[in-house]
Amino acid sequence: MTYSKKDITKALETITAPGEGKSLVESGAVKNIVTFEKEIIVDVTISNPTLQAKKKIEVEIIKAIHEHVDQKADVKVNVTAVAPPVSPLKPEKPKVPGIQNIIAIASGKGGVGKSTITANMAVSLQKMGFKVGILDADVYGPSIHLMFDVATARPLSVEIDGRSKMQPVESYGVKILSLGFFTDANQAVIWRGAMASKALNQMIFDAHWGELDFLLIDLPPGTGDIHLSIVQAVPVTGAVIVSTPQNIALADAKKGVAMFQQENINVPVLGIVENMSYFTPAELPENKYYIFGKDGAKNLAEDIETSFLGEVPLVQSIREAGDVGHPVALQENTPLENAFSTITKNTLSQLVKRNKDLPPTEIVRITTMSGCSTN
Ligand SMILES: Nc1ncnc2c1ncn2[C@@H]1O[C@H](COP(=O)(O)OP(=O)(O)O)[C@@H](O)[C@H]1O
Ligand SMILES: [Mg+2]
């Protein structure tokens, strides 16, 4: 004789699945039931991988079968622990439709290479197969349109679901919107906080970005009201801080990190990139001159317990590439391409960690003049 699977299933229905409030059968945890003479084999999966949890479910199953089917049945239980499905690069609910991760690139000090790092990281990500956009939010000196050789381009207007939207300009496979598209290069435009914030809002929500894995935001230097406008407008997944090894830049970088970590802003800092780590002349590539000091950003990262994402040397070709609008990361198999892909990979692994460990970032809403709170 052998047992009926129906009876066994009924017995298993009396067990509550761990942490679910449903029966073991209803929750889909029972994967297979095999019967042979006096033997019953039950395969189940649970999400808790501890030995204790496995033992507990095994005991419950044996008990239920003995109680409801046959006291003498020879029950074997195979318990497999499976992690609940998480897709680390996709936080649960992207708040900007279609955009999975928003990374802000910030620096305390200007001129440390924030835009250069942003441009090259975008290219690295694109080469890895991700869909990438850059929002150039540097109100003081937008430069992403120059670095991607699209200075004279203008975003077109497209009709999406009956609404007119701004179409980002595409270069080297990267979608770009820059304040530089809307200002005259020869005119000093003074963006006031509210105006800048409105323009940025439009570039995020009234633009047709389509599906993006990453939107990189090139922030203006400093820790001012533009930064607040951005964290008010969009849920920033994480921030990358750029600094040179120079003390004055490091002090400002530290302020930048502190701004993101403020309790009422609370944007996770993914780490620090050191730019201009040492100077290397093209004709003597083995020679390294630590003109701004050595390991400054590495030490700072350690100091404030954030990760060091990598370093970029000061070399003439990076400046030239920026000027002609052809980022160095577009090169194949060069030390500079590798430097940027290392930084990008390190940033990705921090991001994966962040998306696993922390809930999606809330948009920050300013409620009083002196502070802000999350809504
Ligand atoms: N690692 C580097 N080597 C050489 N030149 C660099 C490097 N990083 C940045 N630059 C140059 O320094 C200038 C300032 O860099 P940029 O990225 O515009 O800084 P930021 O956006 O922080 O103001 C640019 O002309 C850029 O090409
Ligand atoms: Mg810049």
CSV table of C-alpha atoms and ligand atoms in Angstrom, one decimal, residues 111-116 147 275-276 312-315 318-319, ligand 1:
chain,number,residue,atom,x,y,z
A,111,GLY,CA,37.3,72.1,-10.7
A,112,VAL,CA,38.2,68.8,-9.1
A,113,GLY,CA,36.9,66.8,-12.1
A,114,LYS,CA,33.3,66.1,-11.2
A,115,SER,CA,32.1,66.4,-14.8
A,116,THR,CA,35.0,64.5,-16.1
A,147,MET,CA,32.4,66.9,-23.0
A,275,ASN,CA,40.9,62.5,-9.2
A,276,MET,CA,44.3,63.9,-10.2
A,312,VAL,CA,42.3,58.7,-11.8
A,313,PRO,CA,45.8,60.2,-12.6
A,314,LEU,CA,46.3,63.7,-13.9
A,315,VAL,CA,47.2,63.3,-17.5
A,318,ILE,CA,42.0,63.4,-20.1
A,319,ARG,CA,41.9,67.2,-20.4
B,1,LIG,N1,42.4,63.5,-14.3
B,1,LIG,C1,42.5,64.6,-15.1
B,1,LIG,N2,43.6,64.8,-15.8
B,1,LIG,C2,43.7,65.9,-16.6
B,1,LIG,N3,42.8,66.8,-16.6
B,1,LIG,C3,41.7,66.7,-15.9
B,1,LIG,C4,41.5,65.5,-15.1
B,1,LIG,N4,40.3,65.7,-14.5
B,1,LIG,C5,39.7,66.8,-14.9
B,1,LIG,N5,40.6,67.4,-15.8
B,1,LIG,C6,40.4,68.7,-16.4
B,1,LIG,O1,40.2,69.7,-15.4
B,1,LIG,C7,39.2,70.6,-15.7
B,1,LIG,C8,38.1,70.6,-14.7
B,1,LIG,O2,37.5,69.4,-14.7
B,1,LIG,P1,35.9,69.2,-14.6
B,1,LIG,O3,35.6,67.8,-14.8
B,1,LIG,O4,35.3,70.2,-15.5
B,1,LIG,O5,35.7,69.6,-13.1
B,1,LIG,P2,34.4,70.0,-12.3
B,1,LIG,O6,33.2,69.5,-13.0
B,1,LIG,O7,34.6,69.4,-10.9
B,1,LIG,O8,34.4,71.5,-12.2
B,1,LIG,C9,38.7,70.2,-17.1
B,1,LIG,O9,39.4,71.0,-18.1
B,1,LIG,C10,39.1,68.8,-17.2
B,1,LIG,O10,39.3,68.4,-18.6
